[in-house]
mmCIF file of C-alpha atoms in Angstrom:
data_model
loop_
_atom_site.group_PDB
_atom_site.id
_atom_site.type_symbol
_atom_site.label_atom_id
_atom_site.label_comp_id
_atom_site.label_asym_id
_atom_site.label_seq_id
_atom_site.Cartn_x
_atom_site.Cartn_y
_atom_site.Cartn_z
ATOM 1 C CA MET A 1220 -33.837 9.406 102.841
ATOM 2 C CA SER A 1221 -36.941 8.842 100.763
ATOM 3 C CA ARG A 1222 -38.998 5.724 101.544
ATOM 4 C CA THR A 1223 -38.706 4.655 97.933
ATOM 5 C CA VAL A 1224 -34.910 4.250 98.027
ATOM 6 C CA PRO A 1225 -34.839 1.067 100.194
ATOM 7 C CA LEU A 1226 -37.539 -0.450 97.982
ATOM 8 C CA ILE A 1227 -35.475 0.203 94.867
ATOM 9 C CA LEU A 1228 -32.370 -1.314 96.489
ATOM 10 C CA PHE A 1229 -34.365 -4.389 97.512
ATOM 11 C CA LEU A 1230 -35.741 -4.872 94.013
ATOM 12 C CA ALA A 1231 -32.269 -4.448 92.546
ATOM 13 C CA LEU A 1232 -31.022 -7.214 94.832
ATOM 14 C CA ILE A 1233 -33.776 -9.513 93.547
ATOM 15 C CA LEU A 1234 -32.654 -8.786 90.014
ATOM 16 C CA LEU A 1235 -29.069 -9.743 90.862
ATOM 17 C CA ILE A 1236 -29.823 -13.057 92.555
ATOM 18 C CA GLY A 1237 -32.989 -14.023 90.683
ATOM 19 C CA PRO A 1238 -33.398 -16.109 87.486
ATOM 20 C CA THR A 1239 -31.700 -14.767 84.398
ATOM 21 C CA TYR A 1240 -32.842 -14.391 80.806
ATOM 22 C CA SER A 1241 -30.914 -16.444 78.259
ATOM 23 C CA LEU A 1242 -30.943 -17.408 74.573
ATOM 24 C CA ILE A 1243 -30.188 -20.932 73.461
ATOM 25 C CA VAL A 1244 -29.268 -21.717 69.861
ATOM 26 C CA ALA A 1245 -29.892 -25.323 68.852
ATOM 27 C CA LYS A 1246 -29.540 -27.107 65.535
ATOM 28 C CA ALA A 1247 -32.101 -29.671 64.466
ATOM 29 C CA SER A 1248 -30.648 -33.146 64.872
ATOM 30 C CA VAL A 1249 -31.480 -36.726 64.047
ATOM 31 C CA THR A 1250 -32.600 -37.406 67.597
ATOM 32 C CA GLY A 1251 -34.855 -34.358 67.653
ATOM 33 C CA HIS A 1252 -34.727 -31.380 69.991
ATOM 34 C CA SER A 1253 -37.357 -31.240 72.713
ATOM 35 C CA GLN A 1254 -38.069 -27.773 74.090
ATOM 36 C CA SER A 1255 -40.662 -26.604 76.570
ATOM 37 C CA SER A 1256 -39.973 -22.935 75.972
ATOM 38 C CA VAL A 1257 -41.079 -20.769 73.095
ATOM 39 C CA GLN A 1258 -39.274 -20.953 69.755
ATOM 40 C CA TYR A 1259 -39.413 -17.594 68.067
ATOM 41 C CA ALA A 1260 -36.656 -17.265 65.463
ATOM 42 C CA ALA A 1261 -35.120 -19.560 62.886
ATOM 43 C CA ASN A 1262 -34.007 -20.032 59.287
ATOM 44 C CA ILE A 1263 -30.240 -19.551 59.470
ATOM 45 C CA PHE A 1264 -28.100 -21.477 56.989
ATOM 46 C CA SER A 1265 -24.489 -21.476 55.923
ATOM 47 C CA GLY A 1266 -22.941 -23.126 52.864
ATOM 48 C CA ASN A 1267 -23.597 -26.697 51.890
ATOM 49 C CA ASN A 1268 -25.577 -28.538 54.523
ATOM 50 C CA THR A 1269 -23.229 -31.497 54.900
ATOM 51 C CA SER A 1270 -22.722 -31.594 58.671
ATOM 52 C CA ASN A 1271 -25.998 -33.469 59.205
ATOM 53 C CA GLU A 1272 -25.658 -35.939 56.356
ATOM 54 C CA THR A 1273 -26.093 -39.709 56.497
ATOM 55 C CA GLN A 1274 -25.728 -42.148 53.626
ATOM 56 C CA TRP A 1275 -27.483 -45.474 53.241
ATOM 57 C CA THR A 1276 -25.305 -47.537 50.924
ATOM 58 C CA GLY A 1277 -25.404 -50.790 48.985
ATOM 59 C CA PHE A 1278 -28.018 -49.939 46.360
ATOM 60 C CA THR A 1279 -27.739 -50.855 42.689
ATOM 61 C CA GLY A 1280 -28.737 -47.998 40.420
ATOM 62 C CA ALA A 1281 -30.911 -46.143 42.952
ATOM 63 C CA GLN A 1282 -33.328 -43.831 41.103
ATOM 64 C CA GLY A 1283 -36.661 -42.884 42.657
ATOM 65 C CA VAL A 1284 -37.476 -42.442 46.338
ATOM 66 C CA ALA A 1285 -40.601 -41.911 48.432
ATOM 67 C CA ILE A 1286 -41.356 -41.565 52.146
ATOM 68 C CA GLY A 1287 -44.648 -42.672 53.659
ATOM 69 C CA ASP A 1288 -46.533 -44.879 56.099
ATOM 70 C CA LEU A 1289 -46.749 -47.941 53.902
ATOM 71 C CA TYR A 1290 -47.613 -50.259 56.792
ATOM 72 C CA ASN A 1291 -50.377 -47.897 57.942
ATOM 73 C CA ASN A 1292 -49.153 -48.111 61.533
ATOM 74 C CA GLY A 1293 -48.142 -44.507 62.162
ATOM 75 C CA SER A 1294 -44.471 -44.979 61.231
ATOM 76 C CA GLU A 1295 -42.984 -43.946 57.923
ATOM 77 C CA GLU A 1296 -40.762 -46.027 55.688
ATOM 78 C CA THR A 1297 -38.532 -45.085 52.754
ATOM 79 C CA ALA A 1298 -38.970 -46.757 49.365
ATOM 80 C CA ILE A 1299 -36.084 -46.755 46.880
ATOM 81 C CA SER A 1300 -36.267 -47.964 43.278
ATOM 82 C CA GLU A 1301 -33.318 -49.790 41.715
ATOM 83 C CA GLY A 1302 -33.739 -49.565 37.960
ATOM 84 C CA VAL A 1303 -30.829 -51.808 36.995
ATOM 85 C CA VAL A 1304 -32.036 -54.850 38.936
ATOM 86 C CA GLY A 1305 -35.765 -54.139 38.662
ATOM 87 C CA THR A 1306 -36.579 -53.872 42.363
ATOM 88 C CA VAL A 1307 -38.080 -51.455 44.847
ATOM 89 C CA ILE A 1308 -36.789 -51.790 48.403
ATOM 90 C CA VAL A 1309 -38.717 -50.509 51.419
ATOM 91 C CA VAL A 1310 -36.370 -49.649 54.286
ATOM 92 C CA LYS A 1311 -37.105 -48.924 57.936
ATOM 93 C CA SER A 1312 -35.892 -45.740 59.610
ATOM 94 C CA ASP A 1313 -32.651 -47.350 60.788
ATOM 95 C CA GLY A 1314 -31.442 -47.500 57.189
ATOM 96 C CA LYS A 1315 -30.636 -51.183 57.515
ATOM 97 C CA THR A 1316 -33.811 -53.186 57.976
ATOM 98 C CA ILE A 1317 -35.509 -54.118 54.700
ATOM 99 C CA ALA A 1318 -39.238 -54.211 55.383
ATOM 100 C CA GLN A 1319 -40.282 -55.310 51.894
ATOM 101 C CA GLU A 1320 -38.811 -55.859 48.452
ATOM 102 C CA PHE A 1321 -40.780 -55.695 45.198
ATOM 103 C CA THR A 1322 -39.007 -57.605 42.431
ATOM 104 C CA GLY A 1323 -39.469 -58.432 38.747
ATOM 105 C CA LEU A 1324 -40.230 -54.856 37.754
ATOM 106 C CA GLY A 1325 -39.388 -53.253 34.403
ATOM 107 C CA ASP A 1326 -36.744 -50.603 35.130
ATOM 108 C CA PRO A 1327 -38.614 -48.934 38.002
ATOM 109 C CA PHE A 1328 -38.004 -45.225 38.428
ATOM 110 C CA GLY A 1329 -40.562 -43.048 40.191
ATOM 111 C CA VAL A 1330 -42.255 -44.273 43.378
ATOM 112 C CA ALA A 1331 -45.024 -42.752 45.471
ATOM 113 C CA ILE A 1332 -46.747 -43.720 48.727
ATOM 114 C CA GLY A 1333 -50.246 -42.493 49.531
ATOM 115 C CA ASP A 1334 -53.922 -43.207 50.035
ATOM 116 C CA LEU A 1335 -54.837 -43.497 46.363
ATOM 117 C CA TYR A 1336 -58.180 -45.205 47.015
ATOM 118 C CA ASN A 1337 -59.246 -42.744 49.709
ATOM 119 C CA ASP A 1338 -60.019 -45.563 52.121
ATOM 120 C CA GLY A 1339 -57.464 -44.735 54.800
ATOM 121 C CA VAL A 1340 -54.985 -47.328 53.531
ATOM 122 C CA ASN A 1341 -51.732 -46.282 51.876
ATOM 123 C CA VAL A 1342 -50.384 -48.094 48.832
ATOM 124 C CA ILE A 1343 -47.221 -47.796 46.747
ATOM 125 C CA ALA A 1344 -47.195 -46.776 43.077
ATOM 126 C CA ILE A 1345 -44.202 -47.703 40.928
ATOM 127 C CA ALA A 1346 -43.450 -46.297 37.470
ATOM 128 C CA GLU A 1347 -41.925 -48.997 35.259
ATOM 129 C CA THR A 1348 -40.191 -47.208 32.399
ATOM 130 C CA SER A 1349 -39.442 -50.268 30.270
ATOM 131 C CA GLY A 1350 -42.738 -51.926 31.151
ATOM 132 C CA SER A 1351 -44.727 -48.879 29.996
ATOM 133 C CA GLU A 1352 -46.982 -49.115 33.047
ATOM 134 C CA VAL A 1353 -47.469 -47.944 36.602
ATOM 135 C CA THR A 1354 -48.094 -50.694 39.138
ATOM 136 C CA VAL A 1355 -49.944 -50.086 42.409
ATOM 137 C CA CYS A 1356 -49.281 -52.560 45.224
ATOM 138 C CA LYS A 1357 -50.133 -53.166 48.838
ATOM 139 C CA ILE A 1358 -47.293 -53.654 51.296
ATOM 140 C CA ASP A 1359 -47.621 -57.432 51.021
ATOM 141 C CA GLY A 1360 -46.939 -57.270 47.283
ATOM 142 C CA THR A 1361 -50.531 -57.701 46.145
ATOM 143 C CA VAL A 1362 -51.047 -55.831 42.876
ATOM 144 C CA VAL A 1363 -54.077 -53.587 43.267
ATOM 145 C CA HIS A 1364 -54.052 -51.903 39.867
ATOM 146 C CA LYS A 1365 -51.975 -51.381 36.744
ATOM 147 C CA PHE A 1366 -52.146 -48.191 34.697
ATOM 148 C CA LEU A 1367 -51.440 -49.316 31.143
ATOM 149 C CA GLY A 1368 -51.114 -47.664 27.735
ATOM 150 C CA LEU A 1369 -48.197 -45.436 28.693
ATOM 151 C CA ILE A 1370 -45.042 -45.041 26.597
ATOM 152 C CA GLN A 1371 -42.288 -44.368 29.121
ATOM 153 C CA PRO A 1372 -43.595 -43.453 32.583
ATOM 154 C CA VAL A 1373 -40.935 -41.921 34.819
ATOM 155 C CA GLY A 1374 -42.434 -39.885 37.642
ATOM 156 C CA VAL A 1375 -45.447 -40.640 39.822
ATOM 157 C CA ALA A 1376 -47.197 -38.805 42.663
ATOM 158 C CA ILE A 1377 -50.282 -39.367 44.824
ATOM 159 C CA GLY A 1378 -52.155 -36.477 46.398
ATOM 160 C CA ASP A 1379 -55.193 -34.225 46.556
ATOM 161 C CA PHE A 1380 -54.375 -32.214 43.440
ATOM 162 C CA TYR A 1381 -57.923 -30.883 42.968
ATOM 163 C CA ASN A 1382 -58.279 -29.908 46.629
ATOM 164 C CA ASP A 1383 -61.551 -31.805 46.967
ATOM 165 C CA HIS A 1384 -60.367 -34.248 49.653
ATOM 166 C CA GLN A 1385 -59.950 -36.968 47.046
ATOM 167 C CA ASN A 1386 -56.480 -38.223 46.165
ATOM 168 C CA VAL A 1387 -55.491 -38.833 42.558
ATOM 169 C CA ILE A 1388 -52.391 -40.155 40.818
ATOM 170 C CA ALA A 1389 -50.184 -38.090 38.509
ATOM 171 C CA ILE A 1390 -47.892 -39.846 36.040
ATOM 172 C CA SER A 1391 -45.241 -38.197 33.884
ATOM 173 C CA ASP A 1392 -45.010 -40.026 30.559
ATOM 174 C CA ASN A 1393 -41.614 -39.106 29.181
ATOM 175 C CA GLY A 1394 -42.320 -40.853 25.913
ATOM 176 C CA SER A 1395 -45.397 -38.762 25.089
ATOM 177 C CA GLY A 1396 -44.278 -35.489 26.678
ATOM 178 C CA SER A 1397 -47.313 -35.368 28.949
ATOM 179 C CA VAL A 1398 -48.344 -35.548 32.587
ATOM 180 C CA ILE A 1399 -51.561 -37.471 33.113
ATOM 181 C CA VAL A 1400 -53.818 -37.143 36.142
ATOM 182 C CA LEU A 1401 -56.089 -40.113 36.827
ATOM 183 C CA ASN A 1402 -58.401 -41.250 39.568
ATOM 184 C CA SER A 1403 -57.947 -44.627 41.221
ATOM 185 C CA ASP A 1404 -59.899 -46.601 38.613
ATOM 186 C CA GLY A 1405 -57.831 -45.267 35.730
ATOM 187 C CA THR A 1406 -60.203 -42.591 34.465
ATOM 188 C CA ILE A 1407 -58.208 -39.735 32.962
ATOM 189 C CA MET A 1408 -59.142 -36.495 34.674
ATOM 190 C CA ARG A 1409 -56.640 -34.235 32.932
ATOM 191 C CA ASN A 1410 -53.804 -34.635 30.447
ATOM 192 C CA PHE A 1411 -51.187 -31.889 30.562
ATOM 193 C CA THR A 1412 -49.259 -31.878 27.278
ATOM 194 C CA GLY A 1413 -46.580 -29.755 25.664
ATOM 195 C CA PHE A 1414 -43.617 -30.943 27.727
ATOM 196 C CA SER A 1415 -40.352 -32.094 26.210
ATOM 197 C CA GLN A 1416 -39.149 -34.786 28.618
ATOM 198 C CA PRO A 1417 -41.170 -34.727 31.843
ATOM 199 C CA GLU A 1418 -39.427 -36.545 34.675
ATOM 200 C CA GLY A 1419 -40.264 -36.221 38.361
ATOM 201 C CA VAL A 1420 -43.640 -34.989 39.626
ATOM 202 C CA ALA A 1421 -44.847 -33.980 43.080
ATOM 203 C CA ILE A 1422 -48.150 -32.845 44.585
ATOM 204 C CA GLY A 1423 -48.238 -30.505 47.566
ATOM 205 C CA ASP A 1424 -49.011 -27.025 48.872
ATOM 206 C CA PHE A 1425 -45.929 -25.242 47.561
ATOM 207 C CA SER A 1426 -47.559 -21.792 47.710
ATOM 208 C CA ASN A 1427 -48.543 -22.291 51.362
ATOM 209 C CA ASP A 1428 -52.034 -21.021 50.659
ATOM 210 C CA GLY A 1429 -53.917 -24.143 51.711
ATOM 211 C CA LYS A 1430 -54.225 -25.435 48.140
ATOM 212 C CA ASN A 1431 -52.135 -28.133 46.514
ATOM 213 C CA GLU A 1432 -50.246 -27.676 43.278
ATOM 214 C CA MET A 1433 -48.138 -29.957 41.085
ATOM 215 C CA ALA A 1434 -44.411 -29.636 40.412
ATOM 216 C CA ILE A 1435 -42.996 -31.083 37.193
ATOM 217 C CA ALA A 1436 -39.349 -31.434 36.166
ATOM 218 C CA ASP A 1437 -38.665 -31.242 32.422
ATOM 219 C CA SER A 1438 -35.134 -32.386 31.596
ATOM 220 C CA GLY A 1439 -35.639 -31.647 27.900
ATOM 221 C CA THR A 1440 -36.083 -27.911 28.441
ATOM 222 C CA ASN A 1441 -34.058 -27.737 31.689
ATOM 223 C CA GLU A 1442 -37.026 -26.249 33.507
ATOM 224 C CA VAL A 1443 -39.218 -27.013 36.512
ATOM 225 C CA TYR A 1444 -42.822 -25.832 36.701
ATOM 226 C CA VAL A 1445 -45.365 -25.538 39.471
ATOM 227 C CA ILE A 1446 -48.904 -25.553 38.074
ATOM 228 C CA ASP A 1447 -52.394 -25.456 39.518
ATOM 229 C CA SER A 1448 -55.174 -27.891 38.630
ATOM 230 C CA ASN A 1449 -56.156 -25.771 35.624
ATOM 231 C CA GLY A 1450 -52.669 -25.900 34.146
ATOM 232 C CA ASN A 1451 -51.754 -22.331 35.045
ATOM 233 C CA ILE A 1452 -48.032 -21.903 35.697
ATOM 234 C CA ILE A 1453 -47.599 -20.232 39.073
ATOM 235 C CA MET A 1454 -43.836 -20.677 39.342
ATOM 236 C CA GLU A 1455 -41.013 -21.828 37.075
ATOM 237 C CA TRP A 1456 -37.251 -22.243 37.145
ATOM 238 C CA ARG A 1457 -35.267 -21.978 33.892
ATOM 239 C CA GLY A 1458 -31.694 -22.743 32.934
ATOM 240 C CA LEU A 1459 -31.347 -25.773 35.187
ATOM 241 C CA GLY A 1460 -29.024 -28.695 34.513
ATOM 242 C CA GLN A 1461 -31.222 -31.598 33.439
ATOM 243 C CA PRO A 1462 -33.633 -31.549 36.412
ATOM 244 C CA MET A 1463 -34.898 -35.000 37.330
ATOM 245 C CA GLY A 1464 -36.579 -35.078 40.714
ATOM 246 C CA VAL A 1465 -38.906 -32.718 42.583
ATOM 247 C CA ALA A 1466 -40.404 -32.839 46.069
ATOM 248 C CA ILE A 1467 -42.653 -30.493 48.049
ATOM 249 C CA GLY A 1468 -42.578 -30.395 51.835
ATOM 250 C CA ASP A 1469 -41.462 -28.618 54.987
ATOM 251 C CA TYR A 1470 -37.788 -29.593 54.904
ATOM 252 C CA ASP A 1471 -36.581 -27.156 57.572
ATOM 253 C CA ASN A 1472 -39.541 -27.824 59.891
ATOM 254 C CA LEU A 1473 -40.404 -24.142 60.163
ATOM 255 C CA GLY A 1474 -44.056 -24.488 59.168
ATOM 256 C CA LEU A 1475 -43.811 -23.568 55.473
ATOM 257 C CA ASN A 1476 -43.361 -25.890 52.503
ATOM 258 C CA GLU A 1477 -40.450 -25.635 50.099
ATOM 259 C CA ILE A 1478 -39.533 -27.358 46.837
ATOM 260 C CA ALA A 1479 -36.476 -29.561 46.352
ATOM 261 C CA ILE A 1480 -35.026 -30.025 42.848
ATOM 262 C CA THR A 1481 -32.314 -32.429 41.724
ATOM 263 C CA GLU A 1482 -30.076 -31.636 38.742
ATOM 264 C CA THR A 1483 -27.824 -34.192 37.080
ATOM 265 C CA TYR A 1484 -25.747 -32.401 34.416
ATOM 266 C CA PRO A 1485 -23.180 -30.892 34.093
ATOM 267 C CA VAL A 1486 -22.945 -30.802 37.898
ATOM 268 C CA GLY A 1487 -24.996 -32.998 40.171
ATOM 269 C CA LYS A 1488 -26.742 -30.882 42.764
ATOM 270 C CA VAL A 1489 -29.825 -30.622 44.957
ATOM 271 C CA THR A 1490 -31.423 -27.276 45.779
ATOM 272 C CA VAL A 1491 -34.238 -26.390 48.152
ATOM 273 C CA TYR A 1492 -36.149 -23.204 47.293
ATOM 274 C CA ALA A 1493 -38.597 -21.255 49.441
ATOM 275 C CA ASP A 1494 -42.098 -20.579 48.143
ATOM 276 C CA ASN A 1495 -41.026 -17.273 46.562
ATOM 277 C CA GLY A 1496 -39.012 -19.316 44.063
ATOM 278 C CA THR A 1497 -35.742 -17.437 44.580
ATOM 279 C CA THR A 1498 -34.624 -17.849 48.176
ATOM 280 C CA ILE A 1499 -32.320 -20.862 48.478
ATOM 281 C CA VAL A 1500 -33.021 -22.607 51.758
ATOM 282 C CA ALA A 1501 -30.333 -25.268 51.317
ATOM 283 C CA ASN A 1502 -28.186 -26.721 48.555
ATOM 284 C CA TRP A 1503 -25.735 -29.544 47.940
ATOM 285 C CA THR A 1504 -23.321 -29.523 44.992
ATOM 286 C CA ASP A 1505 -20.888 -31.919 43.322
ATOM 287 C CA ARG A 1506 -23.166 -34.866 44.010
ATOM 288 C CA ASN A 1507 -23.055 -38.205 42.210
ATOM 289 C CA ASP A 1508 -25.907 -38.059 39.694
ATOM 290 C CA PRO A 1509 -28.768 -37.245 42.104
ATOM 291 C CA THR A 1510 -32.139 -38.191 40.643
ATOM 292 C CA GLY A 1511 -35.016 -38.964 43.000
ATOM 293 C CA VAL A 1512 -35.797 -36.719 45.958
ATOM 294 C CA ALA A 1513 -38.348 -36.757 48.787
ATOM 295 C CA ILE A 1514 -39.160 -34.861 51.988
ATOM 296 C CA GLY A 1515 -40.631 -36.638 54.997
ATOM 297 C CA ASP A 1516 -40.120 -37.941 58.514
ATOM 298 C CA VAL A 1517 -37.471 -40.561 57.729
ATOM 299 C CA TYR A 1518 -36.487 -41.149 61.349
ATOM 300 C CA ASN A 1519 -40.015 -40.994 62.774
ATOM 301 C CA ASN A 1520 -38.987 -38.356 65.289
ATOM 302 C CA GLY A 1521 -41.542 -35.730 64.345
ATOM 303 C CA LYS A 1522 -39.035 -33.877 62.134
ATOM 304 C CA ASN A 1523 -38.828 -33.922 58.347
ATOM 305 C CA GLU A 1524 -35.652 -34.765 56.492
ATOM 306 C CA LEU A 1525 -34.682 -34.605 52.828
ATOM 307 C CA VAL A 1526 -33.469 -37.675 50.960
ATOM 308 C CA PHE A 1527 -32.082 -38.085 47.452
ATOM 309 C CA THR A 1528 -30.690 -40.996 45.493
ATOM 310 C CA GLU A 1529 -27.110 -41.136 44.215
ATOM 311 C CA VAL A 1530 -26.653 -44.318 42.150
ATOM 312 C CA SER A 1531 -25.465 -46.646 44.935
ATOM 313 C CA ASN A 1532 -26.454 -44.455 47.881
ATOM 314 C CA LEU A 1533 -29.455 -42.848 49.490
ATOM 315 C CA THR A 1534 -28.383 -39.609 51.132
ATOM 316 C CA VAL A 1535 -30.374 -38.362 54.134
ATOM 317 C CA GLU A 1536 -30.028 -34.681 54.989
ATOM 318 C CA VAL A 1537 -31.182 -33.244 58.307
ATOM 319 C CA SER A 1538 -32.065 -29.558 58.222
ATOM 320 C CA ASN A 1539 -29.278 -27.251 59.329
ATOM 321 C CA ALA A 1540 -31.820 -24.647 60.415
ATOM 322 C CA GLU A 1541 -31.045 -23.030 63.711
ATOM 323 C CA THR A 1542 -33.823 -22.293 66.153
ATOM 324 C CA ILE A 1543 -33.348 -19.633 68.792
ATOM 325 C CA VAL A 1544 -35.147 -20.649 71.946
ATOM 326 C CA SER A 1545 -36.158 -18.170 74.615
ATOM 327 C CA GLU A 1546 -36.039 -19.294 78.235
ATOM 328 C CA PHE A 1547 -38.309 -16.669 79.729
ATOM 329 C CA PRO A 1548 -37.720 -15.337 83.272
ATOM 330 C CA SER A 1549 -39.806 -16.524 86.189
ATOM 331 C CA LEU A 1550 -43.012 -14.838 87.340
ATOM 332 C CA ASP A 1551 -41.211 -13.349 90.362
ATOM 333 C CA LEU A 1552 -38.705 -11.630 88.136
ATOM 334 C CA VAL A 1553 -41.417 -10.312 85.844
ATOM 335 C CA LEU A 1554 -43.326 -8.828 88.817
ATOM 336 C CA ALA A 1555 -40.147 -7.303 90.200
ATOM 337 C CA LEU A 1556 -39.406 -5.661 86.883
ATOM 338 C CA MET A 1557 -42.939 -4.273 86.711
ATOM 339 C CA VAL A 1558 -42.751 -2.841 90.250
ATOM 340 C CA THR A 1559 -39.343 -1.333 89.592
ATOM 341 C CA ALA A 1560 -40.589 0.351 86.451
ATOM 342 C CA SER A 1561 -43.637 1.752 88.292
ATOM 343 C CA VAL A 1562 -41.530 3.146 91.159
ATOM 344 C CA ALA A 1563 -39.109 4.738 88.722
ATOM 345 C CA VAL A 1564 -41.993 6.495 86.996
ATOM 346 C CA MET A 1565 -43.342 7.764 90.349
ATOM 347 C CA ILE A 1566 -39.963 9.194 91.337
ATOM 348 C CA ARG A 1567 -39.547 10.877 87.963
ATOM 349 C CA ARG A 1568 -43.013 12.456 88.213
ATOM 350 C CA ARG A 1569 -42.256 13.867 91.681
ATOM 351 C CA ARG A 1570 -39.065 15.452 90.404
ATOM 352 C CA VAL A 1571 -40.121 16.878 87.041
ATOM 353 C CA GLY A 1572 -43.913 16.792 87.125
ATOM 354 C CA ASN A 1573 -46.271 15.228 84.562
ATOM 355 C CA PRO A 1574 -45.329 15.906 80.913
ATOM 356 C CA GLY A 1575 -47.835 17.042 78.669
ATOM 357 C CA SER A 1576 -43.824 -18.135 31.093
ATOM 358 C CA SER A 1577 -41.939 -19.402 27.973
ATOM 359 C CA PHE A 1578 -44.581 -21.817 26.601
ATOM 360 C CA GLN A 1579 -48.178 -22.681 27.274
ATOM 361 C CA ILE A 1580 -49.152 -26.003 28.763
ATOM 362 C CA GLN A 1581 -52.013 -27.572 26.889
ATOM 363 C CA THR A 1582 -54.669 -29.555 28.708
ATOM 364 C CA GLN A 1583 -57.071 -32.218 27.660
ATOM 365 C CA ASN A 1584 -60.076 -33.228 29.709
ATOM 366 C CA ASN A 1585 -61.262 -36.825 29.653
ATOM 367 C CA GLN A 1586 -64.279 -37.356 27.460
ATOM 368 C CA ALA A 1587 -66.973 -39.542 28.953
#
């Protein structure tokens, strides 16, 4: 018997009793999913993502929503505007604890949380549609600034739109058909005109190229646009059903941003699109008049969720993405496999020998 035969039998025995290679499929959950092994495949969806849905109830005419670290303590809160009663409620991640309530507002709609003053401190901006102004407040209710002279502001967003490490504020003025970009002191940096009824706005890196863009929902034309800072349309969706809210973020926690769009008529629905504009990552249909939408770490577990308002509810959706996790074999098994492969090659060599857009957005720069 050849000396190599016992060695092969021994290595085969190691393979039988040694560690095995397995695949684990795990859905993202509210409590998070901690893995020490390598995640290497994902993005599997099926139907409406309703299995991971939670509803926060008891709101009166919930409209806009925003997620952010309003207390500047490393934990994110969720702000919901109630247009009917003129309040904005800031809720902790448990969905029950009210951290702050802003009252006496004029039909608040859009809300945004961000570092508008570029000083490391987040503030909240509230669009008051009947008050014709956008109010910026600290968490304690102190009014920092009011943007006046608007007709009917609906949407508001805070972010680094010009990609110069300086945040600005974008306001959709439904009454004038424009989206205005201003710096923190109220100076108009750009006025995008030519819209019919601009609603929600969002600032973020939708194209996943390291540069932020702006998404704008226009319920008058049933379209949503993504534009760059020069007003160039880089993506658009037509034939929607009265789109109201837009949000940009990594909903499925796979490292790439998507866009979420709410539609209110004739069927209420929320759709998440990938950055190619056509791939539907997730969707929810037959919803109760969804308007505001946001993407962020609602539960402060290191995972993003998607939230949208439905009149008396705030619906929280956890991504239904499935992540395949590889539990790799031990070092002993890897070495055994390598030795076995080498011996097999040696035996083979001894036996056989060595082988030889529909309209153009107009822009106006501020005049000094």
